[in-house]
Short mmCIF file of C-alpha atoms in Angstrom, two decimals:
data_model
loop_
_atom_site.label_atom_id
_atom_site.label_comp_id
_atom_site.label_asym_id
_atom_site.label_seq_id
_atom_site.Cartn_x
_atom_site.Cartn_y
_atom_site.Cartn_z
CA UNK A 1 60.27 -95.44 58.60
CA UNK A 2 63.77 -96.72 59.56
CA UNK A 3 66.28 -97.22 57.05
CA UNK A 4 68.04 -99.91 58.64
CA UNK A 5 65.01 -102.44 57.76
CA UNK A 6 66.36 -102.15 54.48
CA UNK A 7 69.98 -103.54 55.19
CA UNK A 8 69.12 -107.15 53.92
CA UNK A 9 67.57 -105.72 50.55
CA UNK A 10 70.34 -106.61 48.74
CA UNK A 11 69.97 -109.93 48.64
CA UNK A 12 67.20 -110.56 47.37
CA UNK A 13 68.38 -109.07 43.83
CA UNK A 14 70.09 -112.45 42.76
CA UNK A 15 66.76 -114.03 44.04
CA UNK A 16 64.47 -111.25 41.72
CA UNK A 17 66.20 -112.15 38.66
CA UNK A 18 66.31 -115.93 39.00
CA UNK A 19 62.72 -115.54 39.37
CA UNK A 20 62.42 -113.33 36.22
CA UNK A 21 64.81 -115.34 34.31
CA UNK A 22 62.64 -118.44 35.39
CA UNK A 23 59.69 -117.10 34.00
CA UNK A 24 61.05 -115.81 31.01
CA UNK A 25 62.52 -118.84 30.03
CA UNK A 26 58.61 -120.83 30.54
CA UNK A 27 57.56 -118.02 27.90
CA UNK A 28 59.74 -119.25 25.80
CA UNK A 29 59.33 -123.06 25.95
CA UNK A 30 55.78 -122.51 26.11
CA UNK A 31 56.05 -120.13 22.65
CA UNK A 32 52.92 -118.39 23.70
CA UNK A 33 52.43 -114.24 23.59
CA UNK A 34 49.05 -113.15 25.51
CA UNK A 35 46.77 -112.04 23.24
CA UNK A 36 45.84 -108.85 25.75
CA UNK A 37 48.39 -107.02 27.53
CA UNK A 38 47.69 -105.79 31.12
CA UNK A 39 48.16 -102.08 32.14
CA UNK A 40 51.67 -101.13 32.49
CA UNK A 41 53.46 -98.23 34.13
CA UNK A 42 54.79 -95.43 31.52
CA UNK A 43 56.32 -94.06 34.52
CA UNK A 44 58.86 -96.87 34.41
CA UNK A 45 59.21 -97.10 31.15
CA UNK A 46 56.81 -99.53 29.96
CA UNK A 47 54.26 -97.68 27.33
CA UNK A 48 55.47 -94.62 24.80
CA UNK A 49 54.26 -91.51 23.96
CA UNK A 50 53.59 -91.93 20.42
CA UNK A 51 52.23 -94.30 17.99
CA UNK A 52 55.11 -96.87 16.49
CA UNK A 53 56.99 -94.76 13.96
CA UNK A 54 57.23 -95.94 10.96
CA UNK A 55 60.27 -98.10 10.10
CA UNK A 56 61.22 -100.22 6.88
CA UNK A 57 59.45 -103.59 7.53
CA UNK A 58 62.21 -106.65 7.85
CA UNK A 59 62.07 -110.26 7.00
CA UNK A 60 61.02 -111.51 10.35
CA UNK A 61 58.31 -108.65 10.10
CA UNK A 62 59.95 -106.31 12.77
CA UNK A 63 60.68 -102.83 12.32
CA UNK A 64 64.95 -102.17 12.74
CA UNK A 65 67.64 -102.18 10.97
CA UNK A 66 67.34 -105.89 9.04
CA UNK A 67 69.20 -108.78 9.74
CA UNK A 68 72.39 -107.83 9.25
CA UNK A 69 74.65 -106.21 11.83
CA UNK A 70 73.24 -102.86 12.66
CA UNK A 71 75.51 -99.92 12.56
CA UNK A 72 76.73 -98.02 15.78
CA UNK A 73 74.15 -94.96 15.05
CA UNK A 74 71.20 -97.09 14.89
CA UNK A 75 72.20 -99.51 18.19
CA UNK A 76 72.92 -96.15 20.07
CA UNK A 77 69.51 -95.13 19.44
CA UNK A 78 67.79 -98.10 20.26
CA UNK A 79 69.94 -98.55 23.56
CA UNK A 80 68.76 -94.36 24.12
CA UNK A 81 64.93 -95.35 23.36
CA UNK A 82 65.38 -98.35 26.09
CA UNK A 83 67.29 -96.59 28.94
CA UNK A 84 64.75 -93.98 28.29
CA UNK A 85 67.78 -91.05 28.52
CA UNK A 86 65.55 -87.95 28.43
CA UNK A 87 64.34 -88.70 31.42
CA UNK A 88 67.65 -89.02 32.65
CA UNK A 89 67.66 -85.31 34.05
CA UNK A 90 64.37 -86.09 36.21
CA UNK A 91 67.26 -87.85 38.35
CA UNK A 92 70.05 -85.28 40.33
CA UNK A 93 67.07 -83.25 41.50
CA UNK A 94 66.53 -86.10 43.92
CA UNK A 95 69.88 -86.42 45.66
CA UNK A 96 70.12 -82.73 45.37
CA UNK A 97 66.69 -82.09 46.87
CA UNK A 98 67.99 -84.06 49.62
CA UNK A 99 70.95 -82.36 50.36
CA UNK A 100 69.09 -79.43 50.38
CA UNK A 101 66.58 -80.71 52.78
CA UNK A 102 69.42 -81.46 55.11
CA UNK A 103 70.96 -78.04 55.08
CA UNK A 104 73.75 -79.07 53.76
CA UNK A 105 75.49 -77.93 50.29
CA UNK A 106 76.27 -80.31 47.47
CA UNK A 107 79.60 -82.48 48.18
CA UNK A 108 81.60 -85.77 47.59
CA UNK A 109 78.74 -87.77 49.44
CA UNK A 110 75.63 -86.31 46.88
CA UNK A 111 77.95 -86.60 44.00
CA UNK A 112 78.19 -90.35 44.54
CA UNK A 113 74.17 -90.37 45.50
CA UNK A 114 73.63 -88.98 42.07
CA UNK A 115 75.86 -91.35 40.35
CA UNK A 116 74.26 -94.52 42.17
CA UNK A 117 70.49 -92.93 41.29
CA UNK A 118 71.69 -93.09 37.67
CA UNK A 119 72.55 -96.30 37.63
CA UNK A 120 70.02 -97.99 39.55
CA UNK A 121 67.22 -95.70 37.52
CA UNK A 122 68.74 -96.93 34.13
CA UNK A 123 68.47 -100.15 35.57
CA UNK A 124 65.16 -99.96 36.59
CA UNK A 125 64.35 -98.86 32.50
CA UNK A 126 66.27 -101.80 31.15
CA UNK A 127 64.62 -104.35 33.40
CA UNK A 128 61.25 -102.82 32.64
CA UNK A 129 61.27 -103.41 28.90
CA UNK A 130 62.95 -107.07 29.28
CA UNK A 131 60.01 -108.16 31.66
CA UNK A 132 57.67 -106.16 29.54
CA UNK A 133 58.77 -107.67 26.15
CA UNK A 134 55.70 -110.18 25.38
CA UNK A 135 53.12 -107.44 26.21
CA UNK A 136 55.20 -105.04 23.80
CA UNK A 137 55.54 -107.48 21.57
CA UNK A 138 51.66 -107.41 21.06
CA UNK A 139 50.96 -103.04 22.04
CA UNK A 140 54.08 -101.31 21.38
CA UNK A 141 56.08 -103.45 18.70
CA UNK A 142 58.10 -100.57 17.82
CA UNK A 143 60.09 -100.68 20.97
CA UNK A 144 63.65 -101.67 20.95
CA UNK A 145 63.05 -105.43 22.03
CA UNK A 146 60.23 -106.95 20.23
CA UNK A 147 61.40 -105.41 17.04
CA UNK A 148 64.40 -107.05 17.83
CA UNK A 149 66.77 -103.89 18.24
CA UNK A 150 68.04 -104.89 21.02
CA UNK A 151 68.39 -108.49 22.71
CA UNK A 152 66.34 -109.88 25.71
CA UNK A 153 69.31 -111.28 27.35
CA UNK A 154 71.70 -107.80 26.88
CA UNK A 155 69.18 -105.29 28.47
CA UNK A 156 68.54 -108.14 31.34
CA UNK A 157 72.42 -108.39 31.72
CA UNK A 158 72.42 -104.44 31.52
CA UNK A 159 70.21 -104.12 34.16
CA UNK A 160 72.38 -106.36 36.26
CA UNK A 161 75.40 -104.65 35.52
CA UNK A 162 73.96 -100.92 36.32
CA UNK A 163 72.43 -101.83 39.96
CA UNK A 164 76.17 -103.79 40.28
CA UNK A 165 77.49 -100.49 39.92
CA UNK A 166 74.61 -98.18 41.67
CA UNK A 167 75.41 -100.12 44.79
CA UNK A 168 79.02 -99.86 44.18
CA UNK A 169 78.79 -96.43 44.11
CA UNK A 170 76.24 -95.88 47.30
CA UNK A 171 79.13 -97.93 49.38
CA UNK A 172 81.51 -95.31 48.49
CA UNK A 173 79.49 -92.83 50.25
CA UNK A 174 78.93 -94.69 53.41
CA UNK A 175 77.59 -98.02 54.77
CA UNK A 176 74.30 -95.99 55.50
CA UNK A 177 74.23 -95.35 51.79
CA UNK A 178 74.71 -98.88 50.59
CA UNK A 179 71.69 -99.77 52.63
CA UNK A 180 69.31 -96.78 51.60
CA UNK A 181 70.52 -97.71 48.08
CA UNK A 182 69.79 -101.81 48.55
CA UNK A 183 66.22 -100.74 49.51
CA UNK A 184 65.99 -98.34 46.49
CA UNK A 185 67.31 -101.73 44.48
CA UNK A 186 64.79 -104.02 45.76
CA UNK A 187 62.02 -102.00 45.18
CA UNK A 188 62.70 -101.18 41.67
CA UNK A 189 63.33 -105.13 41.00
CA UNK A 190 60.43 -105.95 42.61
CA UNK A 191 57.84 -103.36 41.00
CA UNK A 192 59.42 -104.21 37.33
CA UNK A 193 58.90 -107.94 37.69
CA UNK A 194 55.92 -108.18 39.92
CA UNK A 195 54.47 -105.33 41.62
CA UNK A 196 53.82 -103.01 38.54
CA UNK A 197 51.15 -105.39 37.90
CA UNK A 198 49.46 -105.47 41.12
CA UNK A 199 47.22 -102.67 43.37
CA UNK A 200 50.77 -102.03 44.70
CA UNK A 201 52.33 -100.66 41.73
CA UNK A 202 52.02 -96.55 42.37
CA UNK A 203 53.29 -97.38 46.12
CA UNK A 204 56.21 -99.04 44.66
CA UNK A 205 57.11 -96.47 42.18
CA UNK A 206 56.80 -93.78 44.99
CA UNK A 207 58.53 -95.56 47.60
CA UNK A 208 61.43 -95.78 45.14
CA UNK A 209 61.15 -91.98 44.35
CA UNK A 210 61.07 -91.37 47.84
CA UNK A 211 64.38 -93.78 48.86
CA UNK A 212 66.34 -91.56 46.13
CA UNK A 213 66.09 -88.16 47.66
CA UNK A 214 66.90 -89.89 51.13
CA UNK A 215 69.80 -91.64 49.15
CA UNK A 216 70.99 -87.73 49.16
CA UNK A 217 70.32 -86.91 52.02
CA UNK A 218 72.10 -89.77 53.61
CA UNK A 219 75.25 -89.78 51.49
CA UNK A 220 75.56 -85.93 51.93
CA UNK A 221 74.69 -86.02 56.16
CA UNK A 222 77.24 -89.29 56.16
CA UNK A 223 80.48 -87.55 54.31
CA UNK A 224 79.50 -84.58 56.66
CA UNK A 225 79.87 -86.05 59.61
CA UNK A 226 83.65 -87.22 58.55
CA UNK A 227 85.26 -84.08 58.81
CA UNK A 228 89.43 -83.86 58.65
CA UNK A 229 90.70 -84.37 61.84
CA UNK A 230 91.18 -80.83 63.86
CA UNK A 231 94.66 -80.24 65.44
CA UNK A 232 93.68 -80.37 69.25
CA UNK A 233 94.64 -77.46 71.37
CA UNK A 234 96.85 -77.73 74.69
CA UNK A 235 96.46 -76.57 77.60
CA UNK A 236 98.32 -77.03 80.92
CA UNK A 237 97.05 -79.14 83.78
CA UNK A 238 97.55 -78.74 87.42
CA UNK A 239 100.94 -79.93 87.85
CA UNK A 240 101.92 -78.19 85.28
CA UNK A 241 104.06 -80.55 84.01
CA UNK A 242 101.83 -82.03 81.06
CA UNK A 243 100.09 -81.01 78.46
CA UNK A 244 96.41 -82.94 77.96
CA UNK A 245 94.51 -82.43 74.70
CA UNK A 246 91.43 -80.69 73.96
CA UNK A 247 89.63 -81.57 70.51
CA UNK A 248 86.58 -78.95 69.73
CA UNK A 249 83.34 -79.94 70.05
CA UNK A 250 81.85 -81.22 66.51
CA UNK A 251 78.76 -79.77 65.43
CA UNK A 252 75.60 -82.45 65.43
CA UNK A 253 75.07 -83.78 62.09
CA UNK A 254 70.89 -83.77 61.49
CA UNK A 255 69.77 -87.21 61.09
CA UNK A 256 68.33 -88.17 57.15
CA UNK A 257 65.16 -88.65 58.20
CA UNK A 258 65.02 -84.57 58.32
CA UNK A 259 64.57 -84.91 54.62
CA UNK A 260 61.70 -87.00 55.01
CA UNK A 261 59.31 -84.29 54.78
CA UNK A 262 60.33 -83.80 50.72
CA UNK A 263 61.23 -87.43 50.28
CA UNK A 264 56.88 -87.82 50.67
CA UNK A 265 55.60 -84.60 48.35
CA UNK A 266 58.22 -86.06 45.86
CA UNK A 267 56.57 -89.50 46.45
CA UNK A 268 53.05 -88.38 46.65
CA UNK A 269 53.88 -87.05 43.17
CA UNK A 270 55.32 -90.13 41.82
CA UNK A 271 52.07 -91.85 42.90
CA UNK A 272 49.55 -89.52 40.91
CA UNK A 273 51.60 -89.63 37.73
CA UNK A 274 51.94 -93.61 38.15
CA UNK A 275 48.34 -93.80 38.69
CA UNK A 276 47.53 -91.87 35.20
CA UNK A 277 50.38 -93.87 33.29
CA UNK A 278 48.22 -97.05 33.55
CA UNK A 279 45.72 -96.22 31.22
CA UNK A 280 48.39 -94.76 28.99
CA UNK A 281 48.13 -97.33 26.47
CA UNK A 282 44.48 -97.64 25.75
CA UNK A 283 42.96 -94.39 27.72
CA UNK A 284 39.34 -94.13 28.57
CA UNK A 285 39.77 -93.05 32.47
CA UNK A 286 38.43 -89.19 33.46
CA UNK A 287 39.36 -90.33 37.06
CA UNK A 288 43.16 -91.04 37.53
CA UNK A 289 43.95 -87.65 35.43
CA UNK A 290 41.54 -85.16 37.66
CA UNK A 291 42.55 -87.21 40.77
CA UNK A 292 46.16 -86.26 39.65
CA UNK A 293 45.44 -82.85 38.80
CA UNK A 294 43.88 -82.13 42.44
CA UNK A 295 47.27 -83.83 43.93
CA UNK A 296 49.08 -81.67 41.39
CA UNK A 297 47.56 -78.47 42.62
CA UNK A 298 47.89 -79.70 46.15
CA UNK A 299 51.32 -80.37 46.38
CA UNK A 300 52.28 -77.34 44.45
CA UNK A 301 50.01 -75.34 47.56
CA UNK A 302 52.43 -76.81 49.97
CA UNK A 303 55.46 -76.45 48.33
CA UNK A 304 54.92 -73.00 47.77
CA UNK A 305 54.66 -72.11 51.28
CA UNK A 306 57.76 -71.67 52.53
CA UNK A 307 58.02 -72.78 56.05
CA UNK A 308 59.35 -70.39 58.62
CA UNK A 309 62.14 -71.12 61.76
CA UNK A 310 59.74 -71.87 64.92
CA UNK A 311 59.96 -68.93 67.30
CA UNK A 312 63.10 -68.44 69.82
CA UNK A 313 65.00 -70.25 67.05
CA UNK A 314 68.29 -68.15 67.28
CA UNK A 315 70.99 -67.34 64.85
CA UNK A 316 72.61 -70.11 62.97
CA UNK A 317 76.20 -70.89 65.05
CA UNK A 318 77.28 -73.69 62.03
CA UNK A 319 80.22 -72.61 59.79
CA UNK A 320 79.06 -71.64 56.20
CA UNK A 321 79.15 -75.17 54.71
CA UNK A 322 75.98 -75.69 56.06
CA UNK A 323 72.59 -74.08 56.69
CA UNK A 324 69.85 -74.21 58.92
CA UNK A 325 66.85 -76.46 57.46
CA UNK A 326 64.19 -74.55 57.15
CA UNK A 327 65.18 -70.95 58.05
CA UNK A 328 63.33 -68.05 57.25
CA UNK A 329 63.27 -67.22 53.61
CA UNK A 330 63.58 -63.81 52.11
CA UNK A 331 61.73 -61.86 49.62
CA UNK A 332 64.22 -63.12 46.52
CA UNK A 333 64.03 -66.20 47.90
CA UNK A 334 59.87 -66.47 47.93
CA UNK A 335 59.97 -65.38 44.05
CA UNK A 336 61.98 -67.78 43.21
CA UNK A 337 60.21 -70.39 45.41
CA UNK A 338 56.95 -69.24 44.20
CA UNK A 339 58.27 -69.34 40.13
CA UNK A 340 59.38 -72.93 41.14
CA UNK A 341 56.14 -74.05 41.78
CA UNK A 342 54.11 -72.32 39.40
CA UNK A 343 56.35 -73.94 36.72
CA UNK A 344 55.31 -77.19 38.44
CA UNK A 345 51.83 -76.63 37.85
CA UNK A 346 51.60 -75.53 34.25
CA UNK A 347 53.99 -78.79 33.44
CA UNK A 348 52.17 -81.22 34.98
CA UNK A 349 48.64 -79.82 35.55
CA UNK A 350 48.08 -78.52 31.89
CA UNK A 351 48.54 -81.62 30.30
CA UNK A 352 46.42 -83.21 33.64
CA UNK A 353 43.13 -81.73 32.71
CA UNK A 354 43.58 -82.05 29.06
CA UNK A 355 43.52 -85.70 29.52
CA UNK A 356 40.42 -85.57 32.05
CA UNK A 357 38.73 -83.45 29.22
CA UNK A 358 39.42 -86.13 26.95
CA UNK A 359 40.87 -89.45 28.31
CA UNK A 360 42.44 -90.54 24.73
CA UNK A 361 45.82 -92.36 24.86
CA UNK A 362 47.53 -89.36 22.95
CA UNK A 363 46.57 -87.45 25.99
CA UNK A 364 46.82 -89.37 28.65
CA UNK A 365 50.25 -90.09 27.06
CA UNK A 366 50.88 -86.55 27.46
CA UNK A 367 49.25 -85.77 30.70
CA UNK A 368 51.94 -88.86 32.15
CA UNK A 369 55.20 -87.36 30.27
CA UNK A 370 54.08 -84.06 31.13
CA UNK A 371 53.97 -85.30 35.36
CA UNK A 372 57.75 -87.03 34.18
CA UNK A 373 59.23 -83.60 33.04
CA UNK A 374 57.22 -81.65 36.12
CA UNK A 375 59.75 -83.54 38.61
CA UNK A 376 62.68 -81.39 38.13
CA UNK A 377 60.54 -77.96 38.73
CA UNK A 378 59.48 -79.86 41.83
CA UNK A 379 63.28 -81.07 42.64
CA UNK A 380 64.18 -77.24 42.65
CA UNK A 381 60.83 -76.04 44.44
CA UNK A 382 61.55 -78.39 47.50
CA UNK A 383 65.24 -77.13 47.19
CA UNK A 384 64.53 -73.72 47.49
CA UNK A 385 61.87 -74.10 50.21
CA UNK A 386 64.73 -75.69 52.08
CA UNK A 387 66.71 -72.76 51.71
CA UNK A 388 68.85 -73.25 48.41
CA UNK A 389 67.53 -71.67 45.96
CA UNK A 390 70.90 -71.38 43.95
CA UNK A 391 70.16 -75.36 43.86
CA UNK A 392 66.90 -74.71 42.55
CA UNK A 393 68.03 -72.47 39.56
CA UNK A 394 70.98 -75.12 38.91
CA UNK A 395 67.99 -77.68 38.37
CA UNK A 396 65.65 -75.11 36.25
CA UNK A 397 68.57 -74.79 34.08
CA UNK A 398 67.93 -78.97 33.10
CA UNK A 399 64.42 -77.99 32.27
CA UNK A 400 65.05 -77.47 28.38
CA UNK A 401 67.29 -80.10 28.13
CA UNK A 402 65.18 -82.75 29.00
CA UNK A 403 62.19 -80.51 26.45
CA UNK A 404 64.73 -80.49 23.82
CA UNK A 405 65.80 -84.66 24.06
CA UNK A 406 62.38 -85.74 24.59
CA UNK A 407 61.23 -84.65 21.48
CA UNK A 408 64.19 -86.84 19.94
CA UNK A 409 63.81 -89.80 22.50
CA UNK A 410 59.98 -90.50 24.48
CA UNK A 411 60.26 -90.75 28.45
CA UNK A 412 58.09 -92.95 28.72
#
């Protein structure tokens, strides 16, 4: 894959949403609401974990606050319950994961990469629910637009204004950002408001899970390779009369594409869970849960085995800032490696087979928010397997946070 095929991506947002804006404005001449809704994607946000809770019934017949201007308590929540925030901390593992995979520690360039993934990731929520809002209007009326929490046009303009300022924020870090982070845009735009319907849909949602960790990667490998300018050292020449300049020879900055490797198990995870999350709404399918319980346990396989340098590899001659990809890996290092992936399985493979035991929607609900929650164990496995594992324990240490807020707010 070359990341320079997605340099033109970002243009075709302005074309995505006149499209979406287009059809969302026949809907509404046309005043109709299909009577069935197709499949959606929890994984995006489309579907919830729960049934509606119960809210005080409103003259229109929508749960919410009533008609009268809602207070700042109740429109934080319902902008929380759109933007889907819990599953805000499935995000820095992927930029960091990247960095990581590069050898390289944490700096300016995956700060910004974690920024833009949070922005174009809350974008991606908002967008969701605004093309989703006639099929919630008639499976999941509880959610913040068809009960009328929150207006059509303001999480459509949202979702504008966060991949305005995802983008913004990948150009800090580098042209090569901006266009790893266009491609990232596009195919979140194009999975919410066409793809997510379509055989394609798990691609797209892995493809985009995949771009994000090499959104790290590059922003990290791109602010590496700018390093202050060295004072050159002088030496005489053979007249001896002047002095010619000598600048050190920089140390080769690994190409992104080194994190490729993680940027497909994190993918190949994205898929499975995407896969189960369209029969979240209405269950019934053994298949999609087993099939991603035998990815689950595959993945977790290779993750767990560290890789080792290839023989004749000799010691590491870079400066401490950065590492060698995929060096040996020491008995601490395995532990934690191995506890990393073990607390991959039990996340997302418990709640796996309990849904291919019984494929209800409760489950199956389950089996897809537990595969949402599994992603940071896996963002700190693939971490530590490249030879950070003080990365991987920064990234454990989100694990309860995102338990403890997605009890108050569903991530899916």
């Amino acid at each position: 894959m070359r990341l320079s095929r997605w340099g033109g991506a970002a243009g075709l947002l302005p074309a995505l949403t006149a499209v979406g804006a287009a059809r969302g404005a026949r809907a509404a001449r046309s005043g109709s609401v299909p009577e069935t809704a197709a499949a959606t994607d929890g994984l995006s946000g489309a579907g919830g974990t729960a049934p509606a809770p119960d809210r005080p019934p409103t003259p229109n017949g929508r749960g919410g606050a009533g008609p009268g201007p809602a207070g700042f308590r109740e429109r934080a929540g319902a902008w929380a319950e759109l933007l889907r925030v819990s599953a805000l901390f499935t995000v820095p593992g992927d930029a960091l994961a990247g960095a990581a995979a590069m050898g390289r520690r944490p700096g300016r360039g995956t700060a910004l990469a974690v920024a833009a993934s949070l922005c174009l990731y809350e974008a991606g929520m908002a967008l969701n629910d605004w093309a989703d809002r006639e099929e919630d209007a008639v499976d999941r009326p509880h959610r913040p637009i068809p009960s009328g929490r929150v207006a059509p046009g303001a999480a459509l303009a949202a979702a504008g204004a966060l991949t305005a300022a995802g983008l913004a924020l990948a150009a800090r870090a580098g042209r090569p950002s901006f266009v790893v982070a266009s491609g990232l845009a596009a195919t979140v735009w194009s999975y919410d408001l066409y793809l997510k319907h379509t055989g394609a849909g798990p691609a797209a949602m892995a493809t985009a899970r995949s771009l994000d960790l090499l959104l790290g990667a590059t922003a990290t490998a791109t602010a590496a390779a700018a390093p202050a300018p060295a004072p050159a050292t002088r030496v005489p020449v053979s007249t001896g009369t002047r002095a010619a300049p000598i600048t050190p020879p920089a140390h080769p900055s690994p190409s992104p594409l080194t994190a490729l490797p993680a940027a497909v198990l994190l993918g190949a995870h994205t898929y499975a869970v995407t896969v189960v999350s369209r029969h979240e709404a209405h269950g019934g399918s053994t298949v999609a849960p087993l099939a991603a319980l035998t990815a689950t346990v595959a993945l977790g396989a290779t993750v767990a085995s560290a890789p080792r340098r290839p023989r004749g590899f000799g010691p590491d001659p870079e400066p401490p800032p950065r590492r060698a990809p995929g060096g040996p890996v020491g008995a601490p290092a395995r532990l934690l490696l191995t506890a990393f992936a073990g607390a991959y399985l039990r996340t997302a493979g418990r709640p796996q087979l309990h849904a291919a035991l019984n494929p209800s929607p409760p489950l199956t609900q389950r089996a897809v928010g537990g595969g949402i929650r599994a992603m940071i164990p896996l963002q700190a496995a693939l971490a530590a397997r490249a030879g950070a594992p003080v990365t991987g324990l920064v990234l454990m240490g989100l694990v309860p946070l995102a338990r403890k807020l997605a009890r108050k707010v569903s991530p899916t």
